[in-house]
C-alpha positions as MATLAB code, in Angstrom:
seq = 'MSIRSKVWLAAVGGLSAAFVLAALVLPRSFELAAISDIIQCLLLASGAVAFVPRALRSKGRMRLFWSLIALGISFDLTYQLLWTYNEVILRADVPDLFAGDVILFLHIVPLMAALALRPHVPRDEYSARVGRLDFALLLVWWFYLYVLIVMPWQYVVPDVPAYNRNLNAVYLVEKFAFLAGLVASWMASKGHWRKLYAGLFGMSSCYAFGSTVANWAIARKLYYSGSLYDIPLIAAMAWLSWIGLRTKAENPAPDAREVSTLYGVWVARCSMIAVFSLPLFAAWALSDSLIPARVRLFRLALTLVAAFFMGLMVFLRQHLLDGQLIHLLNHSQESFDNLKRLQAQILQSEKLASIGQLVGGAAHELNNPITAMLGYSDMLLSTPLTPEQQPLAARIGQYVRRTKSLVAGLISFARQSPAPKGPVDLNTLARTAVKLTQPQWEALDIDVRTQFDSALPKVLGDSNQLLQVCLQLIANCLHELSERGGRVLTVGTERQAGASVLQLATEPIPSTLPVGHQQSSQLDSEDGHGLSACQGILREHNGLVSRQRREDGAVLLRVELPVTDSAPAKTKESTVPVLWQSRRYV';
ca = [
      32.781   13.990    2.456;
      33.834   15.165   -1.000;
      36.702   17.551   -1.687;
      34.225   20.167   -2.905;
      32.358   20.033    0.419;
      35.627   20.342    2.352;
      36.658   23.389    0.335;
      33.173   24.820    0.763;
      33.267   24.435    4.554;
      36.794   25.806    4.680;
      35.571   28.940    2.869;
      32.674   29.264    5.319;
      35.085   28.914    8.214;
      37.363   31.546    6.654;
      34.494   34.027    6.312;
      33.474   33.434    9.951;
      37.046   33.933   11.137;
      37.334   37.105    9.038;
      34.213   38.516   10.675;
      35.443   37.756   14.189;
      38.823   39.334   13.381;
      37.132   42.445   11.954;
      34.836   42.733   14.988;
      37.813   42.545   17.316;
      40.166   44.832   15.379;
      38.140   47.422   13.477;
      36.319   50.237   15.228;
      32.713   51.181   14.518;
      32.777   52.434   10.939;
      31.303   52.083    7.482;
      33.991   49.569    6.534;
      33.129   47.323    9.484;
      29.410   47.528    8.664;
      30.101   46.699    5.016;
      32.303   43.718    5.927;
      29.715   42.478    8.422;
      26.758   42.805    6.043;
      28.548   41.224    3.082;
      29.837   38.285    5.134;
      26.361   37.658    6.546;
      24.885   37.712    3.026;
      27.528   35.255    1.803;
      26.990   32.898    4.754;
      23.204   32.918    4.314;
      23.560   32.339    0.567;
      25.929   29.466    1.294;
      23.429   27.958    3.754;
      20.529   28.199    1.276;
      22.549   26.758   -1.628;
      23.799   23.863    0.561;
      20.272   22.436    0.712;
      19.474   22.866   -2.992;
      21.291   19.681   -4.213;
      19.349   17.623   -1.707;
      16.089   19.061   -2.982;
      17.089   18.283   -6.575;
      18.034   14.679   -5.731;
      14.837   13.992   -3.782;
      11.220   13.499   -4.801;
       7.788   14.120   -3.385;
       7.547   15.012    0.272;
      11.328   14.815    0.757;
      11.962   17.360   -2.011;
       9.381   19.694   -0.495;
      11.064   19.380    2.907;
      14.497   20.447    1.660;
      12.955   23.146   -0.556;
      11.105   24.699    2.394;
      14.304   24.820    4.436;
      16.111   26.525    1.573;
      13.165   28.938    1.189;
      13.236   29.872    4.864;
      16.961   30.618    4.662;
      16.356   32.584    1.441;
      13.822   34.785    3.266;
      16.469   35.550    5.881;
      18.947   36.265    3.068;
      16.425   38.658    1.475;
      16.069   40.531    4.773;
      19.851   40.730    5.097;
      20.160   42.016    1.514;
      17.682   44.808    2.302;
      19.674   45.622    5.431;
      22.890   45.653    3.373;
      21.278   47.856    0.725;
      20.494   50.496    3.342;
      23.826   50.398    5.125;
      26.239   49.782    2.225;
      24.557   51.182   -0.879;
      22.573   54.039    0.676;
      25.043   54.465    3.555;
      22.163   55.135    5.901;
      20.900   53.552    9.081;
      18.078   51.082    8.754;
      14.780   52.868    9.552;
      13.223   52.162   12.912;
       9.926   51.304   11.183;
      11.525   48.982    8.639;
       9.158   47.409    6.086;
      11.508   44.438    5.701;
      10.865   43.334    9.279;
       7.890   41.311    8.046;
      10.333   39.199    5.979;
      12.360   38.527    9.114;
       9.194   37.314   10.828;
       8.100   35.214    7.836;
      11.426   33.432    7.328;
      10.568   30.983   10.129;
       7.204   30.082    8.563;
       8.668   27.827    5.787;
      10.884   26.164    8.388;
       7.841   25.380   10.515;
       6.066   24.049    7.413;
       9.061   21.784    6.730;
       8.781   20.319   10.230;
       5.055   19.751    9.700;
       5.866   17.433    6.757;
       7.555   14.981    9.180;
       9.867   13.489    6.527;
      11.430   11.078    9.032;
       8.134    9.152    9.282;
       7.643    6.551    6.508;
       3.962    7.211    6.080;
       1.365    9.333    7.806;
      -1.919    7.694    8.791;
      -3.588   11.074    9.072;
      -5.071   12.421    5.876;
      -2.524   14.442    3.911;
      -5.059   16.928    2.549;
      -6.783   17.530    5.875;
      -3.415   17.774    7.634;
      -2.193   20.396    5.154;
      -5.337   22.442    5.678;
      -4.879   22.282    9.445;
      -1.337   23.537    9.139;
      -2.368   26.196    6.615;
      -4.835   27.483    9.212;
      -2.000   27.779   11.720;
       0.200   29.647    9.220;
      -2.615   32.077    8.431;
      -3.091   32.571   12.168;
       0.605   33.372   12.656;
       0.522   35.978    9.889;
      -2.724   37.375   11.343;
      -1.026   37.633   14.729;
       1.860   39.636   13.271;
      -0.422   42.012   11.383;
      -2.694   42.398   14.422;
       0.005   43.184   16.968;
       2.865   44.772   14.999;
       1.617   46.525   11.875;
      -0.834   48.985   13.525;
       2.162   50.738   15.102;
       3.964   50.792   11.769;
       1.256   52.032    9.370;
      -1.945   52.997   11.251;
      -0.485   54.984   14.145;
       3.338   55.018   13.791;
       4.931   54.479   17.200;
       8.556   53.293   17.285;
       8.729   52.079   20.932;
       5.391   50.237   20.638;
       6.434   48.809   17.276;
       9.789   47.479   18.545;
       8.240   46.112   21.709;
       5.471   44.226   19.915;
       7.766   43.027   17.093;
      10.290   41.597   19.540;
       7.533   39.898   21.556;
       5.879   38.236   18.531;
       9.194   37.247   17.016;
      10.320   35.723   20.302;
       7.126   33.665   20.570;
       7.592   32.461   17.010;
      11.178   31.414   17.683;
      10.177   29.495   20.796;
       7.381   27.756   18.872;
       9.859   26.683   16.188;
      12.316   25.412   18.799;
       9.537   23.415   20.447;
       8.716   21.844   17.070;
      12.377   20.887   16.603;
      12.451   19.247   20.041;
       9.309   17.255   19.257;
      10.741   16.130   15.901;
      14.058   15.213   17.537;
      12.325   13.049   20.160;
      10.225   11.221   17.522;
      13.144   10.471   15.155;
      16.149    8.163   15.039;
      19.470    7.812   13.279;
      20.497   10.487   10.778;
      17.187   12.328   11.167;
      17.808   12.678   14.901;
      21.225   14.186   14.162;
      19.667   16.545   11.591;
      17.036   17.832   14.016;
      19.652   18.163   16.746;
      21.805   20.264   14.405;
      18.846   22.463   13.406;
      17.923   22.901   17.061;
      21.461   23.939   17.950;
      21.623   26.367   15.020;
      18.193   27.842   15.797;
      19.022   28.208   19.498;
      22.223   30.042   18.618;
      20.325   32.261   16.163;
      17.534   32.963   18.659;
      20.066   33.827   21.349;
      22.007   36.098   18.983;
      18.917   37.961   17.759;
      17.623   38.397   21.307;
      20.962   39.797   22.450;
      21.121   42.074   19.405;
      17.602   43.404   20.089;
      18.588   44.029   23.706;
      21.634   45.963   22.536;
      19.571   47.937   19.985;
      17.145   48.998   22.688;
      20.074   50.370   24.715;
      21.810   52.017   21.734;
      24.770   49.624   22.045;
      24.395   47.722   18.814;
      26.057   48.459   15.500;
      26.697   46.232   12.453;
      29.878   44.222   12.890;
      29.874   44.404   16.664;
      30.526   41.448   18.939;
      26.752   41.051   19.340;
      26.680   39.639   15.802;
      29.049   36.737   16.557;
      26.240   34.284   17.620;
      24.364   35.180   14.421;
      27.502   34.542   12.329;
      28.004   31.184   14.061;
      24.375   30.183   13.336;
      24.687   31.193    9.663;
      27.910   29.199    9.241;
      26.253   26.259   10.999;
      23.614   26.140    8.233;
      26.217   25.266    5.602;
      27.648   22.564    7.851;
      24.199   20.979    8.294;
      23.359   21.127    4.586;
      26.660   19.572    3.494;
      27.119   17.005    6.253;
      23.642   15.580    6.870;
      22.955   12.031    5.685;
      19.199   12.106    6.190;
      17.908   11.161    2.743;
      14.908    8.818    3.190;
      12.343    8.174    5.928;
      13.672    5.883    8.622;
      11.885    2.492    8.395;
      12.094    1.980   12.169;
      10.867    5.480   13.099;
       8.331    5.566   15.903;
       4.911    5.947   14.271;
       2.840    8.537   16.110;
       1.341   10.232   13.073;
      -2.267    9.744   14.179;
      -1.651   11.500   17.511;
       0.330   14.187   15.702;
      -2.532   14.784   13.259;
      -5.021   15.029   16.108;
      -2.943   17.661   17.890;
      -2.450   19.690   14.709;
      -6.218   19.644   14.187;
      -6.810   20.728   17.788;
      -4.323   23.584   17.513;
      -5.915   24.767   14.265;
      -9.362   24.788   15.904;
      -7.948   26.680   18.891;
      -6.510   29.235   16.471;
      -9.943   29.712   14.878;
     -11.685   30.035   18.246;
      -9.088   32.601   19.375;
     -10.304   35.164   16.805;
     -13.352   36.300   18.837;
     -11.068   36.663   21.877;
      -8.703   38.918   19.935;
     -11.685   40.935   18.684;
     -12.924   41.364   22.268;
      -9.428   42.366   23.371;
      -9.198   44.948   20.574;
     -12.534   46.504   21.586;
     -11.874   46.455   25.329;
      -8.378   47.988   25.277;
      -9.134   51.653   25.869;
      -5.444   52.605   26.143;
      -4.782   52.260   22.420;
      -5.956   54.741   19.770;
      -9.383   54.260   18.224;
      -7.880   53.831   14.757;
      -5.821   50.901   15.991;
      -8.886   49.304   17.584;
     -10.867   49.713   14.368;
      -8.005   48.272   12.294;
      -7.680   45.261   14.563;
     -11.435   44.653   14.543;
     -11.630   44.836   10.735;
      -8.576   42.575   10.409;
     -10.141   40.022   12.754;
     -13.372   39.953   10.735;
     -11.463   39.417    7.476;
      -9.332   36.688    9.062;
     -12.451   35.017   10.488;
     -14.038   34.980    7.023;
     -11.076   33.363    5.265;
     -10.312   30.954    8.084;
     -13.998   30.006    8.172;
     -13.793   29.106    4.489;
     -10.761   26.942    5.223;
     -12.606   25.233    8.075;
     -15.568   24.577    5.750;
     -13.254   23.050    3.139;
     -11.537   20.977    5.821;
     -14.860   19.662    7.088;
     -15.907   18.816    3.528;
     -12.753   16.773    2.992;
     -13.157   15.143    6.393;
     -16.757   14.171    5.604;
     -15.585   12.559    2.377;
     -12.972   10.572    4.281;
     -15.496    9.478    6.893;
     -17.882    8.266    4.185;
     -15.025    6.383    2.538;
     -14.079    4.777    5.857;
     -17.713    3.873    6.503;
     -18.015    2.197    3.108;
     -14.725    0.407    3.675;
     -15.903   -0.791    7.096;
     -19.164   -2.045    5.619;
     -17.269   -3.874    2.891;
     -14.929   -5.410    5.474;
     -17.930   -6.491    7.561;
     -19.547   -8.123    4.524;
     -16.296   -9.899    3.691;
     -16.067  -11.110    7.276;
     -19.590  -12.517    7.092;
     -18.758  -14.301    3.844;
     -15.577  -15.683    5.390;
     -17.510  -16.961    8.399;
     -19.993  -18.644    6.068;
     -17.136  -20.256    4.140;
     -15.505  -21.459    7.348;
     -18.811  -22.945    8.496;
     -19.253  -24.652    5.120;
     -15.687  -25.998    5.302;
     -16.373  -27.415    8.755;
     -19.520  -29.079    7.435;
     -17.600  -30.566    4.508;
     -14.894  -31.810    6.877;
     -17.535  -33.511    9.026;
     -19.158  -35.018    5.937;
     -15.736  -36.218    4.763;
     -15.110  -37.975    8.067;
     -18.554  -39.596    7.955;
     -18.143  -40.663    4.330;
     -14.683  -42.025    5.007;
     -15.904  -44.160    7.886;
     -18.861  -45.479    5.920;
     -16.679  -46.229    2.888;
     -14.249  -48.263    4.966;
     -17.133  -50.251    6.408;
     -18.452  -50.965    2.900;
     -15.126  -52.207    1.603;
     -15.294  -55.589    3.370;
     -18.684  -56.760    2.019;
     -17.860  -55.385   -1.438;
     -14.597  -57.365   -1.485;
     -16.499  -60.505   -0.551;
     -19.109  -59.870   -3.246;
     -16.362  -59.359   -5.806;
     -14.723  -62.677   -4.865;
     -17.999  -64.575   -5.056;
     -18.820  -63.010   -8.452;
     -15.447  -64.111   -9.831;
     -16.017  -67.621   -8.435;
     -19.438  -67.656  -10.082;
     -17.915  -66.789  -13.450;
     -15.466  -69.689  -13.115;
     -18.273  -72.236  -12.664;
     -20.113  -73.863  -15.628;
     -22.950  -71.531  -16.631;
     -25.496  -71.577  -19.429;
     -25.164  -68.999  -22.229;
     -28.014  -67.032  -20.678;
     -26.432  -67.057  -17.215;
     -22.905  -66.093  -18.327;
     -23.623  -62.403  -19.230;
     -25.752  -61.998  -16.112;
     -22.936  -63.221  -13.876;
     -20.456  -60.963  -15.707;
     -22.780  -58.028  -15.171;
     -22.862  -58.763  -11.423;
     -19.066  -58.559  -11.296;
     -19.091  -55.376  -13.356;
     -21.484  -53.617  -11.003;
     -19.550  -54.796   -7.952;
     -16.335  -53.387   -9.430;
     -18.068  -50.098  -10.207;
     -19.295  -49.943   -6.627;
     -15.790  -50.647   -5.342;
     -14.440  -47.848   -7.536;
     -17.045  -45.458   -6.140;
     -16.116  -46.399   -2.576;
     -12.432  -45.826   -3.388;
     -13.358  -42.366   -4.690;
     -15.244  -41.618   -1.466;
     -12.225  -42.652    0.590;
      -9.999  -40.403   -1.529;
     -12.423  -37.510   -0.988;
     -12.428  -38.102    2.759;
      -8.633  -38.044    2.988;
      -8.342  -34.520    1.513;
      -4.560  -34.824    1.220;
      -2.458  -34.239   -1.897;
      -0.530  -37.196   -3.236;
       3.080  -36.910   -4.464;
       3.298  -36.382   -8.212;
       5.859  -37.423  -10.771;
       6.223  -38.067  -14.513;
       3.580  -40.558  -15.664;
       3.239  -42.306  -19.045;
      -0.423  -42.010  -20.030;
      -0.039  -44.823  -22.597;
       1.099  -47.226  -19.873;
      -1.820  -46.266  -17.625;
      -4.323  -46.756  -20.456;
      -2.873  -50.185  -21.372;
      -2.963  -51.230  -17.707;
      -6.573  -50.097  -17.356;
      -7.573  -52.016  -20.508;
      -5.798  -55.128  -19.191;
      -7.395  -54.894  -15.746;
     -10.878  -54.526  -17.219;
     -10.403  -57.368  -19.698;
     -12.571  -59.812  -17.733;
     -15.422  -57.314  -17.823;
     -15.439  -56.501  -21.537;
     -14.767  -60.112  -22.563;
     -17.717  -61.279  -20.447;
     -19.904  -58.615  -22.064;
     -18.661  -59.618  -25.530;
     -17.343  -56.074  -26.192;
     -14.449  -55.453  -28.583;
     -11.875  -53.000  -27.111;
      -9.492  -51.415  -29.617;
      -6.423  -49.287  -28.777;
      -4.770  -46.460  -30.731;
      -1.838  -45.108  -28.706;
       0.534  -42.315  -29.775;
       4.053  -43.697  -29.350;
       5.531  -40.185  -29.042;
       3.100  -39.079  -26.340;
       4.896  -36.938  -23.710;
       4.585  -37.748  -20.031;
       2.291  -35.906  -17.661;
       2.896  -34.809  -14.077;
       0.657  -36.655  -11.639;
      -0.024  -39.530   -9.282;
      -0.079  -42.797  -11.224;
      -2.504  -44.519   -8.840;
      -5.071  -41.710   -9.024;
      -4.804  -41.388  -12.799;
      -5.156  -45.170  -13.159;
      -8.324  -44.899  -11.091;
      -9.614  -42.295  -13.549;
      -8.869  -44.578  -16.528;
     -10.580  -47.527  -14.876;
     -13.630  -45.449  -13.978;
     -14.007  -44.033  -17.495;
     -13.641  -47.476  -19.108;
     -16.197  -48.854  -16.649;
     -18.616  -46.075  -17.578;
     -18.199  -46.798  -21.298;
     -18.706  -50.526  -20.735;
     -21.822  -49.793  -18.735;
     -23.106  -47.544  -21.513;
     -22.434  -50.212  -24.174;
     -24.064  -52.954  -22.146;
     -27.134  -50.822  -21.539;
     -27.528  -49.773  -25.200;
     -26.290  -52.891  -26.923;
     -23.032  -51.526  -28.384;
     -20.080  -53.808  -29.056;
     -16.986  -51.628  -29.798;
     -14.928  -49.371  -27.473;
     -11.873  -47.483  -28.801;
      -9.209  -46.277  -26.317;
      -6.541  -43.951  -27.687;
      -4.075  -41.174  -26.864;
      -2.738  -38.153  -28.736;
      -0.884  -34.906  -28.160;
      -2.511  -31.502  -28.623;
      -1.252  -28.007  -27.733;
       1.075  -28.947  -24.897;
      -1.266  -31.570  -23.421;
      -1.548  -35.331  -23.500;
      -5.056  -36.479  -24.390;
      -6.832  -39.739  -23.505;
      -9.932  -40.544  -25.600;
     -12.547  -43.246  -25.142;
     -15.088  -43.598  -27.975;
     -18.018  -45.987  -28.408;
     -19.381  -46.978  -31.769;
     -22.842  -45.610  -32.748;
     -25.502  -47.405  -30.762;
     -28.583  -48.370  -32.743;
     -31.893  -47.514  -31.118;
     -35.552  -47.747  -32.082;
     -36.515  -44.758  -29.935;
     -37.118  -41.289  -31.421;
     -33.979  -39.135  -31.413;
     -35.288  -36.588  -28.939;
     -36.456  -39.233  -26.487;
     -33.216  -41.139  -26.825;
     -31.139  -38.008  -26.167;
     -33.137  -37.098  -23.054;
     -32.745  -40.564  -21.601;
     -29.034  -40.557  -22.210;
     -28.560  -37.157  -20.620;
     -30.538  -38.176  -17.577;
     -28.412  -41.265  -17.123;
     -25.148  -39.308  -17.107;
     -25.652  -37.944  -13.623;
     -25.612  -41.434  -12.129;
     -22.337  -42.622  -13.599;
     -20.260  -41.785  -10.535;
     -17.730  -39.488  -12.175;
     -17.361  -37.034   -9.280;
     -14.247  -38.832   -8.041;
     -12.675  -38.493  -11.491;
     -13.441  -34.793  -11.531;
     -11.775  -34.302   -8.153;
      -8.644  -36.191   -9.201;
      -8.330  -34.257  -12.463;
      -8.806  -30.981  -10.594;
      -5.702  -31.857   -8.570;
      -3.786  -32.461  -11.813;
      -4.824  -29.330  -13.724;
      -6.798  -31.686  -15.923;
      -9.795  -31.258  -18.159;
     -12.510  -33.817  -18.932;
     -15.282  -33.425  -21.462;
     -18.134  -35.616  -22.709;
     -19.666  -35.471  -26.169;
     -22.655  -37.333  -27.578;
     -23.687  -37.564  -31.195;
     -27.194  -37.761  -32.551;
     -26.722  -41.465  -33.351;
     -25.864  -42.229  -29.715;
     -22.078  -42.496  -29.927;
     -20.212  -41.202  -26.829;
     -16.728  -39.651  -26.689;
     -14.927  -39.133  -23.345;
     -11.869  -36.890  -23.587;
      -9.291  -36.238  -20.823;
      -6.576  -33.590  -21.249;
      -3.566  -33.401  -18.927;
      -0.676  -30.896  -19.194;
       2.700  -32.394  -20.084;
       5.542  -32.328  -17.560;
       7.472  -29.440  -19.183;
       4.504  -27.033  -18.626;
       2.763  -28.480  -15.588;
       4.017  -27.418  -12.134;
       3.231  -29.585   -9.132;
      -0.133  -28.720   -7.649;
      -1.563  -29.091   -4.181;
      -5.093  -29.601   -3.070;
      -5.713  -25.849   -3.126;
      -5.674  -25.850   -6.922;
      -8.296  -23.556   -8.363;
      -8.167  -24.866  -11.947;
     -11.745  -25.897  -12.787;
     -12.643  -29.262  -14.257;
     -14.901  -28.944  -17.271;
     -17.610  -31.597  -17.168;
     -20.132  -30.923  -19.832;
     -22.504  -32.754  -22.164;
     -22.866  -31.431  -25.665;
     -23.913  -32.732  -29.053;
     -21.715  -32.891  -32.124;
     -22.557  -33.900  -35.684;
];
């Protein structure tokens, strides 16, 4: 605690001790009344000011909480200032029908509103706007109750005994209601908030006891300002400064017990009970024949006015509640639709998993005969063949290798597991792919030329999978050249915009077909080239593949892969799309 707070509390303690000493030593006199009234004003001002710094440091609901507490204490200070004005300035007794008594009744209302904010709870589930309207209905009902029961004997038919009796009864009920709210808040809170509510409960109990004793003494003509009956009130006022300066409750407790929904329901129920009580009060006002007719008429008119305004508040509350219900209904419908889509996706995933298992099993079974066919085709090429038989035998081996590559892609699809990735030299992969396919392009009498960028940066990936992509793309180009009669394939690499690029280009392929017919045939043949495995592998590597075809029949395959300094490791959940498109360029 700071030195300023210690000095502040020491001054509060000194004022309290001075009051007790004056009450014990001084007789009933103007001086004692003046000392008592001034000390009470100073203690209440100290209590109100003690909560102001907390309100200034806070925001939102927390600032409103501390501000309402300070406002409630300020109402009590205003009542005490009016009392002091009569006794010290005017040197007259406070009137029996004192207009400032309504301020004394109202000073608890902001304190009850502060409790309704429930600042110790991190977040309320119940609607803030609807909850505020419910509590506003209760506040209006409390004010209606005071005007209904107390004010007729003050202004309509002045009657001091009836006025004091009804004022004390309503004020006592209000104090008990506030104490019950403090108990409920104390039970639902923890930590510093629990200590705060315990301190407020102790202070309020002391204040309620002191005011009840003072009213008892006033009724028996025993009370005077500065008497010993004021000591509990002085203790409660000094306690306010202690609470404001010592509390450490600043933010909602994260582990507070969340019962906001039940709390909101009970507030709504109490507000509805308050509305339904109006006809009962009207019936009571009409049936009580012991009170004057003017009082009955006043109470009946007041009840009708209160019913009108509270009915408007109920209408507004229902309007807000309907809006919330519609919002919740739309949200529920949206959640239901999302759930249906998720179920459909799960079902589709299960189907794909089953297909993957089936494909994987079939691919493994195909591997053995394909390996045998590949061996026999290589043996056939090594035997003496006529010039007409040599390209046919080479073509057999080419198609077997393409089939083996497709089966390998199916096995990779069936595994559905990400491979470890590391820095890979795309130039090395391209040279290896060209070397491995040398028997194919030599048998087909195709000239393969290379143009590699020596400064090409490495890419992040799996070398085996990327080699498979290179082999598949070269095989596709060789197939295209053999089908159309081309004789030159250029394989090259280059760097562009943070990516390493692999390019495979075929020389223009002469054709005697019309251009439109030739283009349609070429586009139709693209779907059967077995590039789906390449697309899947490049998707795992954040890669991009594109296909271009010129009017003269030349084909350009282009693969872009991010370099290692800008390509994080990816898993199989990668959502980067692979661009596979056919387009013409001139």
